Short mmCIF file of C-alpha atoms in Angstrom, two decimals:
data_model
loop_
_atom_site.label_atom_id
_atom_site.label_comp_id
_atom_site.label_asym_id
_atom_site.label_seq_id
_atom_site.Cartn_x
_atom_site.Cartn_y
_atom_site.Cartn_z
CA MET A 83 -0.35 -0.09 -0.17
CA GLN A 84 1.90 2.83 -1.24
CA ILE A 85 -0.46 5.16 1.30
CA TRP A 86 1.55 3.87 3.80
CA ASP A 87 5.18 4.56 2.93
CA LEU A 88 3.54 8.16 1.68
CA ALA A 89 2.06 8.24 5.68
CA GLU A 90 6.29 7.22 7.24
CA TYR A 91 7.55 9.85 4.92
CA ALA A 92 4.89 12.34 5.71
CA ALA A 93 5.02 11.10 9.71
CA TRP A 94 8.91 12.17 9.02
CA ALA A 95 9.07 15.31 7.45
CA LEU A 96 6.15 16.67 9.96
CA SER A 97 8.31 15.57 13.07
CA ALA A 98 11.24 17.07 11.22
CA LEU A 99 9.39 20.93 10.50
CA LEU A 100 8.03 21.09 14.33
CA GLY A 101 11.10 19.77 15.68
CA ILE A 102 12.96 22.88 14.03
CA TYR A 103 10.50 25.57 14.07
CA ILE A 104 10.71 24.72 18.64
CA VAL A 105 14.35 25.08 18.04
CA THR A 106 14.18 27.73 16.25
CA ASP A 107 11.85 29.90 18.49
CA TRP A 108 13.85 28.68 21.37
CA LEU A 109 17.31 30.25 20.19
CA LYS A 110 15.44 33.48 18.61
CA THR A 111 14.24 33.81 22.74
CA ASP A 112 17.04 32.73 24.16
CA SER A 113 18.79 35.52 21.92
CA ARG A 114 15.89 38.13 22.44
CA TYR A 115 15.95 38.43 26.02
CA SER A 116 18.08 38.72 29.34
CA GLU A 117 18.29 35.17 31.33
CA GLU A 118 16.89 37.47 34.27
CA GLU A 119 14.01 38.53 32.62
CA LEU A 120 12.64 34.28 31.52
CA THR A 121 14.57 33.77 34.67
CA SER A 122 11.89 35.77 36.68
CA SER A 123 9.50 33.84 37.23
CA ARG A 124 8.41 33.27 41.52
CA GLU A 125 6.27 30.94 43.18
CA GLY A 126 3.32 32.35 44.65
CA GLN A 127 3.40 35.90 42.59
CA LEU A 128 -0.39 36.59 42.90
CA GLU A 129 -0.97 34.55 46.32
CA ALA A 130 1.35 37.70 47.66
CA ILE A 131 -1.38 39.72 45.69
CA THR A 132 -4.41 38.83 45.75
CA GLU A 133 -4.23 35.98 48.92
CA GLN A 134 -3.67 36.26 52.60
CA HIS A 135 -3.68 32.53 53.35
CA GLU A 136 -5.33 34.29 56.94
CA LEU A 137 -8.88 32.74 58.32
CA MET B 139 2.43 40.41 53.94
CA SER B 140 5.54 41.77 55.51
CA ASP B 141 4.74 40.21 59.10
CA ILE B 142 3.55 37.65 57.62
CA THR B 143 7.28 37.20 55.34
CA ARG B 144 9.43 38.17 58.47
CA ASN B 145 7.82 35.63 60.77
CA THR B 146 8.27 32.71 58.76
CA PRO B 147 11.79 31.08 58.78
CA GLY B 148 12.98 31.12 55.00
CA ILE B 149 10.08 33.56 53.59
CA ALA B 150 11.64 35.51 50.46
CA GLU B 151 11.36 39.36 51.23
CA ALA B 152 9.36 41.49 49.33
CA SER B 153 13.40 42.62 47.57
CA GLU B 154 13.80 38.55 46.56
CA ALA B 155 10.43 38.19 45.02
CA ALA B 156 9.70 38.20 41.02
CA PRO B 157 10.93 41.35 39.92
CA THR B 158 7.68 41.39 37.46
CA GLN B 159 4.19 39.94 37.96
CA ASN B 160 4.78 39.59 34.23
CA GLY B 161 7.46 36.52 34.18
CA GLY B 162 5.65 33.97 35.23
CA LEU B 163 3.18 31.72 33.96
CA LEU B 164 0.19 31.62 32.45
CA ARG B 165 -3.56 31.54 34.81
CA VAL B 166 -6.18 31.16 32.15
CA LEU B 167 -7.20 27.37 33.43
CA GLY B 168 -11.03 26.78 35.07
CA PRO B 169 -12.55 24.02 36.64
CA ALA B 170 -12.89 21.65 32.82
CA HIS B 171 -9.38 21.58 32.02
CA ILE B 172 -8.31 20.77 35.30
CA TRP B 173 -10.81 17.99 34.73
CA ALA B 174 -9.35 17.36 31.41
CA LEU B 175 -5.66 16.73 32.34
CA GLY B 176 -6.47 14.55 35.43
CA VAL B 177 -9.33 12.45 32.83
CA GLY B 178 -6.80 12.99 30.15
CA ILE B 179 -4.13 11.57 31.81
CA VAL B 180 -5.94 8.34 33.02
CA LEU B 181 -8.68 7.03 30.24
CA VAL B 182 -5.99 5.60 28.15
CA GLY B 183 -5.43 2.68 30.98
CA GLU B 184 -9.31 2.20 30.67
CA TYR B 185 -8.59 1.79 26.99
CA MET B 186 -5.55 -0.74 27.62
CA GLY B 187 -3.55 -2.44 30.57
CA TRP B 188 -6.40 -2.58 33.38
CA ASN B 189 -7.13 -6.60 31.61
CA PHE B 190 -3.77 -7.56 32.63
CA ALA B 191 -5.82 -7.68 36.39
CA VAL B 192 -8.18 -9.95 34.83
CA GLY B 193 -5.38 -12.11 33.25
CA LYS B 194 -3.74 -12.10 37.44
CA GLY B 195 -6.91 -13.24 39.21
CA GLY B 196 -10.25 -13.40 36.64
CA ALA B 197 -12.94 -10.90 35.95
CA TYR B 198 -13.87 -10.41 40.33
CA ALA B 199 -10.10 -10.13 40.95
CA ALA B 200 -10.01 -7.11 38.63
CA LEU B 201 -13.03 -5.95 40.31
CA ILE B 202 -11.80 -6.20 43.57
CA ALA B 203 -8.60 -4.29 42.18
CA CYS B 204 -10.92 -1.72 40.63
CA TRP B 205 -12.69 -1.02 43.96
CA PHE B 206 -9.80 -0.95 46.16
CA ALA B 207 -7.75 1.09 43.89
CA GLY B 208 -11.05 2.95 43.49
CA ILE B 209 -10.58 4.64 46.98
CA LEU B 210 -7.10 4.35 47.10
CA TYR B 211 -7.54 6.88 44.16
CA SER B 212 -10.48 8.79 46.31
CA CYS B 213 -7.74 9.30 49.23
CA VAL B 214 -4.87 10.36 46.82
CA ALA B 215 -7.74 12.88 45.66
CA MET B 216 -9.11 14.25 48.93
CA ILE B 217 -5.05 14.26 50.03
CA ASP B 218 -4.19 17.04 46.76
CA SER B 219 -7.50 18.72 46.85
CA GLU B 220 -6.68 19.45 50.58
CA VAL B 221 -2.50 21.04 49.63
CA THR B 222 -2.69 21.72 46.18
CA SER B 223 -5.43 24.19 46.63
CA THR B 224 -3.14 25.84 49.30
CA VAL B 225 -0.27 25.58 47.73
CA ALA B 226 -0.86 26.24 44.53
CA ALA B 227 2.19 26.73 42.25
CA ALA B 228 3.68 24.33 39.81
CA GLY B 229 5.79 21.37 40.64
CA GLY B 230 2.07 20.30 42.66
CA GLN B 231 3.60 17.53 45.24
CA TYR B 232 7.06 18.46 44.49
CA THR B 233 6.30 22.19 46.37
CA GLN B 234 4.13 21.03 48.62
CA ALA B 235 7.00 18.69 50.20
CA LYS B 236 9.29 21.21 50.28
CA HIS B 237 7.36 23.42 52.11
CA ILE B 238 5.65 20.49 54.38
CA ILE B 239 8.51 17.92 55.22
CA GLY B 240 11.79 19.56 53.17
CA PRO B 241 14.17 19.90 50.70
CA LEU B 242 15.43 16.06 50.54
CA MET B 243 11.54 14.72 49.77
CA ALA B 244 10.92 17.35 48.13
CA PHE B 245 14.40 16.61 45.18
CA ASN B 246 12.50 12.88 45.49
CA VAL B 247 9.20 13.83 44.73
CA GLY B 248 10.33 16.06 42.09
CA LEU B 249 11.85 13.46 40.25
CA TYR B 250 9.46 11.01 41.24
CA LEU B 251 6.88 12.91 39.49
CA VAL B 252 9.64 13.44 36.24
CA PHE B 253 9.63 9.70 35.99
CA ALA B 254 6.21 8.23 35.97
CA TYR B 255 5.03 11.47 33.77
CA THR B 256 8.19 11.23 31.06
CA MET B 257 8.08 6.79 31.03
CA LEU B 258 3.81 7.26 30.87
CA GLU B 259 4.89 9.44 27.51
CA ALA B 260 6.90 7.29 26.18
CA ALA B 261 4.59 4.23 27.19
CA ASN B 262 1.69 6.12 25.07
CA ALA B 263 3.59 7.34 22.54
CA ILE B 264 4.76 3.34 21.46
CA THR B 265 0.98 2.94 21.82
CA VAL B 266 0.09 5.37 18.98
CA GLY B 267 2.89 3.65 17.07
CA PHE B 268 1.51 -0.05 17.85
CA LEU B 269 -2.34 1.78 16.97
CA VAL B 270 -1.42 2.53 13.77
CA GLU B 271 0.83 0.02 12.86
CA THR B 272 -2.53 -2.39 13.93
CA VAL B 273 -4.48 0.16 11.17
CA ALA B 274 -2.17 -0.43 8.97
CA GLY B 275 -2.66 -4.13 9.62
CA MET B 276 -6.27 -4.44 8.54
CA THR B 277 -6.13 -2.01 5.61
CA GLY B 278 -3.85 -5.40 4.12
CA HIS B 279 -0.57 -3.75 4.43
CA GLU B 280 2.05 -4.94 6.94
CA GLY B 281 5.75 -4.24 7.92
CA LEU B 282 4.84 -0.83 8.85
CA ASN B 283 7.27 1.24 10.57
CA PRO B 284 6.08 2.99 13.70
CA GLN B 285 8.73 4.97 14.27
CA PRO B 286 7.87 8.13 12.26
CA PHE B 287 4.50 8.19 14.31
CA ILE B 288 5.57 7.80 17.67
CA VAL B 289 8.50 10.62 16.69
CA LEU B 290 5.59 12.26 15.57
CA ALA B 291 2.93 12.19 18.74
CA ILE B 292 5.99 13.41 20.90
CA MET B 293 7.14 16.19 18.64
CA PHE B 294 3.45 17.45 18.47
CA LEU B 295 1.96 17.44 21.48
CA ALA B 296 5.93 18.60 22.69
CA TRP B 297 4.72 21.84 20.26
CA LEU B 298 0.88 22.25 21.17
CA ASN B 299 3.08 22.13 24.75
CA TYR B 300 5.84 25.24 23.78
CA ARG B 301 3.11 26.92 22.63
CA GLY B 302 0.35 27.20 24.99
CA VAL B 303 -1.13 26.09 28.53
CA LEU B 304 -4.66 27.09 27.69
CA ALA B 305 -5.08 25.76 23.53
CA THR B 306 -2.97 22.09 24.93
CA LEU B 307 -5.71 20.99 27.86
CA THR B 308 -8.52 22.64 25.73
CA PHE B 309 -7.30 19.59 22.61
CA ASN B 310 -6.73 17.62 25.97
CA LEU B 311 -10.34 18.81 26.65
CA VAL B 312 -11.96 17.95 23.41
CA ILE B 313 -9.96 14.50 22.75
CA THR B 314 -10.67 13.44 26.35
CA ALA B 315 -14.88 14.28 26.10
CA PHE B 316 -14.85 12.05 22.97
CA ALA B 317 -12.73 9.89 24.49
CA PHE B 318 -15.10 8.70 27.46
CA THR B 319 -18.52 9.69 25.42
CA ALA B 320 -17.45 6.42 23.69
CA ILE B 321 -17.34 3.95 26.41
CA LEU B 322 -20.47 5.34 27.96
CA ILE B 323 -22.29 5.23 24.09
CA LEU B 324 -20.88 1.55 24.18
CA PHE B 325 -21.89 1.14 27.17
CA LEU B 326 -25.57 1.76 26.58
CA ALA B 327 -25.83 -0.07 22.72
CA THR B 328 -24.55 -3.29 24.40
CA SER B 329 -27.32 -2.85 26.97
CA PRO B 330 -30.26 -4.69 26.92
CA LEU B 331 -32.32 -1.12 27.70
CA PHE B 332 -32.55 -0.81 23.47
CA GLY B 333 -33.19 -4.61 22.73
CA GLU B 334 -30.81 -7.94 21.91
CA SER B 335 -28.01 -7.36 24.08
CA PRO B 336 -24.76 -9.32 23.25
CA LEU B 337 -23.23 -9.44 26.68
CA LYS B 338 -23.15 -12.80 28.05
CA HIS B 339 -22.15 -12.76 31.82
CA ALA B 340 -23.99 -14.88 33.12
CA GLU B 341 -22.60 -17.71 30.03
CA LEU B 342 -18.83 -15.72 30.89
CA MET B 343 -17.89 -15.29 34.86
CA THR B 344 -16.68 -17.56 36.24
CA GLY B 345 -15.10 -17.85 40.57
CA LEU B 346 -11.46 -16.50 41.42
CA PRO B 347 -9.56 -19.09 39.28
CA TYR B 348 -5.90 -18.33 41.71
CA GLY B 349 -7.87 -17.94 44.37
CA TRP B 350 -6.91 -14.27 47.06
CA LEU B 351 -3.56 -14.11 46.11
CA GLY B 352 -5.01 -13.63 42.45
CA VAL B 353 -6.97 -10.63 43.49
CA LEU B 354 -3.52 -9.16 45.40
CA ALA B 355 -2.05 -9.76 42.19
CA ALA B 356 -4.36 -8.49 40.69
CA MET B 357 -3.87 -4.41 42.30
CA HIS B 358 -1.06 -3.94 40.54
CA PHE B 359 -2.40 -3.70 37.31
CA GLY B 360 -5.64 -2.23 39.07
CA LEU B 361 -3.98 0.79 39.34
CA TRP B 362 -4.54 1.47 35.81
CA PHE B 363 -7.86 2.78 36.67
CA TYR B 364 -6.92 6.07 37.92
CA LEU B 365 -2.89 6.13 37.27
CA GLY B 366 -1.82 9.85 36.41
CA ILE B 367 -5.70 11.46 38.52
CA GLU B 368 -3.19 13.21 40.76
CA GLY B 369 -1.28 15.02 37.88
CA THR B 370 -3.69 18.40 37.96
CA CYS B 371 -2.39 19.67 41.10
CA GLN B 372 0.71 20.47 38.40
CA ALA B 373 -1.47 22.92 36.83
CA ALA B 374 -1.51 24.80 40.52
CA GLU B 375 -0.05 27.86 39.80
CA GLU B 376 -2.26 28.31 35.88
CA VAL B 377 -5.79 27.74 36.89
CA ARG B 378 -7.39 31.28 37.23
CA SER B 379 -8.77 29.95 40.92
CA PRO B 380 -6.68 27.56 42.38
CA SER B 381 -8.95 26.94 45.39
CA ARG B 382 -12.09 26.66 43.27
CA SER B 383 -11.19 24.22 40.27
CA LEU B 384 -8.48 22.30 41.21
CA PRO B 385 -10.85 20.48 44.27
CA PHE B 386 -13.85 20.29 41.38
CA GLY B 387 -10.98 19.16 38.82
CA THR B 388 -9.66 16.81 40.80
CA LEU B 389 -13.00 15.40 42.45
CA ALA B 390 -14.99 15.06 39.11
CA GLY B 391 -11.99 13.49 37.43
CA VAL B 392 -12.23 11.12 40.04
CA MET B 393 -15.67 10.22 40.11
CA THR B 394 -15.59 9.89 36.17
CA LEU B 395 -13.16 7.38 36.35
CA ALA B 396 -14.63 5.44 38.71
CA ILE B 397 -17.86 5.51 36.15
CA ALA B 398 -15.82 4.77 33.44
CA ALA B 399 -13.71 2.34 35.11
CA THR B 400 -16.87 0.03 36.26
CA LEU B 401 -18.50 0.18 33.06
CA THR B 402 -14.82 -0.52 31.66
CA TRP B 403 -15.34 -3.73 32.94
CA TYR B 404 -19.05 -4.96 32.85
CA LEU B 405 -18.16 -4.00 29.33
CA CYS B 406 -15.23 -6.60 28.77
CA VAL B 407 -16.12 -9.05 30.61
CA GLY B 408 -19.22 -9.38 29.62
CA LEU B 409 -18.01 -9.75 26.07
CA MET B 410 -14.77 -11.70 26.36
CA PRO B 411 -13.44 -14.39 28.43
CA TRP B 412 -11.32 -13.74 31.46
CA GLU B 413 -8.71 -15.76 29.18
CA TYR B 414 -8.91 -13.83 26.49
CA LEU B 415 -9.35 -9.94 27.98
CA GLY B 416 -6.49 -10.63 30.18
CA GLN B 417 -3.78 -10.94 27.29
CA SER B 418 -5.71 -8.30 25.26
CA GLY B 419 -3.55 -5.57 24.14
CA ALA B 420 -7.45 -2.95 23.85
CA PRO B 421 -9.89 -4.62 25.04
CA LEU B 422 -12.23 -1.84 25.12
CA PHE B 423 -11.36 -1.93 21.00
CA ASP B 424 -11.68 -5.85 20.57
CA ALA B 425 -15.16 -5.53 22.68
CA ALA B 426 -16.81 -2.95 20.50
CA ARG B 427 -15.29 -5.55 17.91
CA MET B 428 -17.28 -8.84 18.99
CA SER B 429 -20.19 -6.24 19.27
CA GLY B 430 -20.79 -6.43 15.64
CA SER B 431 -20.86 -3.47 14.77
CA THR B 432 -19.22 -1.66 13.03
CA ALA B 433 -19.17 2.05 13.93
CA LEU B 434 -18.79 1.14 17.30
CA THR B 435 -15.53 -0.40 16.01
CA VAL B 436 -14.67 2.83 14.63
CA LEU B 437 -15.63 4.95 17.47
CA LEU B 438 -13.91 3.09 20.04
CA GLY B 439 -10.89 2.75 17.92
CA ILE B 440 -10.83 6.45 17.69
CA GLY B 441 -11.17 6.59 21.17
CA THR B 442 -8.31 4.61 21.75
CA LEU B 443 -6.51 7.20 19.44
CA PHE B 444 -7.39 10.30 21.18
CA ALA B 445 -7.20 8.55 24.80
CA THR B 446 -3.49 7.99 24.37
CA LEU B 447 -2.82 11.46 22.91
CA ALA B 448 -4.73 12.51 25.60
CA SER B 449 -2.37 10.97 28.17
CA ALA B 450 1.17 11.61 26.50
CA ASN B 451 -0.17 15.23 26.37
CA GLY B 452 -1.41 15.84 29.86
CA CYS B 453 2.34 14.04 30.61
CA ILE B 454 3.77 16.26 29.05
CA ASN B 455 2.23 19.19 30.75
CA ASP B 456 2.92 17.87 34.20
CA ALA B 457 6.64 16.89 33.40
CA SER B 458 7.90 20.28 32.61
CA ARG B 459 6.07 21.85 35.55
CA ALA B 460 7.70 19.41 38.03
CA TRP B 461 11.02 20.25 36.23
CA PHE B 462 9.99 23.64 35.97
CA ALA B 463 9.44 24.54 39.77
CA MET B 464 12.87 22.57 40.37
CA GLY B 465 15.02 24.40 38.02
CA ARG B 466 13.37 27.64 39.55
CA ASP B 467 14.94 26.41 43.30
CA HIS B 468 17.30 25.91 42.22
CA TYR B 469 16.93 22.24 42.89
CA LEU B 470 18.41 22.04 39.57
CA PRO B 471 20.12 24.14 37.53
CA SER B 472 18.01 26.97 37.26
CA TRP B 473 18.82 27.77 33.22
CA PHE B 474 15.10 24.89 33.12
CA GLY B 475 13.02 28.21 35.78
CA ALA B 476 13.18 30.08 32.39
CA VAL B 477 9.27 31.04 30.88
CA HIS B 478 8.79 31.56 27.23
CA PRO B 479 7.77 35.52 27.11
CA VAL B 480 5.04 35.17 24.08
CA TYR B 481 3.36 31.42 24.89
CA ARG B 482 4.26 31.45 28.99
CA THR B 483 5.13 28.07 28.93
CA PRO B 484 8.77 26.68 30.35
CA TYR B 485 9.78 25.95 27.07
CA ARG B 486 13.56 24.75 28.23
CA SER B 487 11.84 22.19 30.48
CA ILE B 488 9.91 20.70 27.73
CA ILE B 489 12.15 20.98 25.15
CA PHE B 490 14.94 19.03 28.00
CA LEU B 491 12.41 16.10 28.19
CA VAL B 492 11.41 16.15 24.55
CA PRO B 493 14.95 14.06 23.83
CA ILE B 494 14.61 11.87 26.69
CA ALA B 495 10.78 10.32 26.20
CA LEU B 496 11.74 10.03 22.40
CA ILE B 497 15.04 7.42 23.73
CA PHE B 498 12.50 5.38 26.14
CA ALA B 499 10.32 5.82 23.03
CA LEU B 500 11.82 4.09 20.71
CA GLY B 501 14.63 2.12 22.30
CA ALA B 502 13.43 0.73 26.24
CA PRO B 503 10.44 -2.12 25.72
CA LEU B 504 6.88 -1.23 26.72
CA ASP B 505 6.33 -3.06 29.24
CA GLN B 506 9.34 -1.82 31.63
CA VAL B 507 8.89 1.97 31.00
CA ILE B 508 4.82 1.11 32.49
CA THR B 509 6.35 -0.55 35.39
CA PHE B 510 8.60 2.70 36.22
CA SER B 511 6.26 4.75 35.99
CA ILE B 512 3.69 2.78 38.00
CA LEU B 513 6.59 2.43 40.64
CA SER B 514 7.38 5.78 40.83
CA GLY B 515 3.74 6.86 41.02
CA LEU B 516 3.60 4.35 43.98
CA LEU B 517 6.58 6.01 45.61
CA GLU B 518 4.89 9.24 45.21
CA TYR B 519 1.27 8.29 47.15
CA THR B 520 2.97 6.11 49.79
CA PHE B 521 4.09 10.34 50.22
CA MET B 522 1.40 11.77 50.51
CA PRO B 523 -0.11 10.80 53.86
CA LEU B 524 3.58 11.46 55.19
CA ASN B 525 2.65 14.85 53.69
CA VAL B 526 -1.21 15.83 54.98
CA ILE B 527 -0.29 14.51 58.66
CA MET B 528 2.56 16.96 58.76
CA PHE B 529 1.37 20.07 56.86
CA ARG B 530 -2.27 19.62 59.12
CA ARG B 531 -0.12 19.66 62.11
CA LYS B 532 2.06 22.45 60.87
CA TRP B 533 -0.92 24.26 59.37
CA PRO B 534 -4.07 23.56 61.42
CA LEU B 535 -7.77 24.66 60.31
CA ASP B 536 -7.91 27.39 62.27
CA THR B 537 -4.45 29.01 61.05
CA ILE B 538 -4.42 28.67 57.02
CA LYS B 539 -7.34 29.47 54.42
CA ARG B 540 -8.06 26.36 52.39
CA GLY B 541 -9.92 26.20 49.82
CA TYR B 542 -10.95 22.45 50.18
CA GLU B 543 -11.10 20.35 53.93
CA HIS B 544 -11.01 16.54 53.87
CA PRO B 545 -13.20 15.26 55.72
CA PHE B 546 -12.31 11.96 58.33
CA HIS B 547 -8.38 13.15 58.58
CA PRO B 548 -6.98 10.84 59.03
CA VAL B 549 -8.70 8.41 57.75
CA PRO B 550 -7.78 8.46 54.58
CA ALA B 551 -4.65 8.99 55.00
CA ILE B 552 -4.42 5.83 56.95
CA VAL B 553 -5.81 3.98 55.06
CA LEU B 554 -4.18 5.40 51.84
CA LEU B 555 -1.10 4.19 53.40
CA CYS B 556 -1.98 0.61 54.01
CA LEU B 557 -3.25 0.11 50.28
CA CYS B 558 0.51 1.89 48.99
CA GLY B 559 1.83 -1.27 51.45
CA ILE B 560 -0.33 -3.77 49.82
CA THR B 561 0.25 -2.81 46.40
CA PHE B 562 3.87 -2.62 46.81
CA PHE B 563 4.06 -6.07 47.67
CA ALA B 564 1.49 -6.97 44.97
CA VAL B 565 4.01 -5.20 42.29
CA PHE B 566 6.89 -7.36 44.61
CA LEU B 567 5.29 -10.24 43.35
CA GLY B 568 5.91 -9.72 39.81
CA TYR B 569 8.58 -7.04 39.65
CA GLY B 570 10.31 -7.95 42.72
CA THR B 571 14.09 -6.64 40.40
CA GLN B 572 12.91 -3.64 39.15
CA LEU B 573 11.61 -1.95 42.34
CA VAL B 574 14.87 -2.20 44.41
CA ALA B 575 16.60 -1.33 41.25
CA MET B 576 14.97 1.96 41.30
CA ILE B 577 15.27 2.25 44.96
CA ALA B 578 18.26 1.89 44.99
CA PHE B 579 18.63 4.77 41.95
CA TYR B 580 16.42 7.24 43.89
CA ILE B 581 18.93 6.47 47.21
CA VAL B 582 21.84 7.11 44.62
CA VAL B 583 20.06 10.68 43.03
CA SER B 584 19.15 11.09 47.11
CA LEU B 585 22.89 11.45 48.62
CA TRP B 586 24.02 13.28 45.52
CA PHE B 587 21.50 16.37 46.42
CA HIS B 588 22.68 16.25 49.95
CA PHE B 589 26.65 16.35 49.44
CA ARG B 590 27.05 18.15 45.87
CA ARG B 591 23.24 19.84 44.91
CA TYR B 592 21.28 21.38 48.02
CA ARG B 593 24.93 24.01 48.25
CA PHE B 594 23.21 25.94 45.36
CA VAL B 595 20.33 26.47 46.59
CA GLN B 596 18.68 29.60 47.84
CA ARG B 597 17.60 29.17 50.52
CA ALA B 598 15.32 30.96 51.32
CA ALA B 599 14.81 32.21 48.08
CA GLN B 600 12.58 28.86 47.80
CA PHE B 601 9.75 30.15 49.24
CA THR B 602 7.95 33.05 48.24
CA MET B 603 4.80 32.10 49.23
CA PRO B 604 3.01 34.07 52.01
CA TRP B 605 1.92 31.75 54.79
CA PRO B 606 1.91 32.13 58.09
CA LYS B 607 4.02 30.61 60.72
CA PRO B 608 3.55 27.32 60.46
CA GLN B 609 2.95 25.95 63.89
CA GLY B 610 5.92 24.45 66.01
CA TYR B 611 8.45 27.72 65.08
#
């Protein structure tokens, strides 16, 4: 069945495209933003603003 | 706020907290997404895997295992709902352990989570390859190479996770709802309510072929009915209202799974003899085929594929959040604690785990991958009773606001601990070597963390939750 052979090639090609997209975006992002900015997330940020966890 | 932080040893001052509110994960999820995350990871266990419990001890043994595992996971869901609705941060049980028990426990729990979900993701990808190969075989094409489909499944879901959590879990919601509805339709279509039923319980049901030892052995695979529901906690930092959404989504999820598990058992044991069912690769799909309806066969075939993809998708989401949280706290290199400035996802953690999933999906046998996942999950459940007992002692009910308070404490914790002990014994009967090897692995990495890694952890900066001082400190 030729369609299944084509499906195999299509799956490889699509996987490669998705991989290239992810890696390209990753490298672009890392070069465009500072490390401090990228790693600025802190646990409990929203709670610190909106919730006091007190009764 | 300032009083709370000053009073609490280890809690960071405002100056040490994030420079901006915008650097974190995006809070966009609702209770339906939490339901989809939890049920999505698990529902594949209804479509395949649980039936090996039938092979271990017969149909009734699988039902007993299903109910005992249901009690175990109800305890897990109740405990998780209480603690996570309070510790609403990425990392789920890892973050709970960090706040409530201590760094070494947290490091171990973080690894349990990452391994459990990454291995399950790899197992799901292998299953996608198997399903495509089966469909190709049914159309007359033999010798299909499943590898490109395994790779495509992982790459597509990684890309989806990379692009944003809302799209990822909305996708999960749609395919999980489809897979669950497919089970309901199969049940209704084969029930005596609408004419003649193909179910033959009276002829097919037998006693316990291997006695009560078979029931014990069936517990190992009974976990499959619910394994992964605790993954709802990983979305804690991305839900709009953690105190409402997490308990609602998690408890609704475990109820959904109890219904799906019982219906699945009832359907399958009424359509197939236990000797066959105990070895089936895709029991619900086989049940649909035995109903004689082409429409049901197609529906359950698509349901099987969707359940597998939903599980892998949820696993990527959860493993990356746990890895990200450990990086953010410097338990791992802080490089992993980065958030994508546009998509607001832990993109480096997602990328890092892709090759690991690919290596296991392409190079390891399915049963070993699954066993590693189950054992990591079981270790995680064993930590939960200790966690909740310490949580209630350090922060009693009248000292801290909870989104949900689980009833009958400490009964669920004790029941959970006992059931974990029984399941460990059941797993030891079948996979003793793997169990010992894995515990040895976690001991070695614990030593590494204690002697080599913990010096890099900024002890104050890892506690930024605005909590009151724990009792006794």
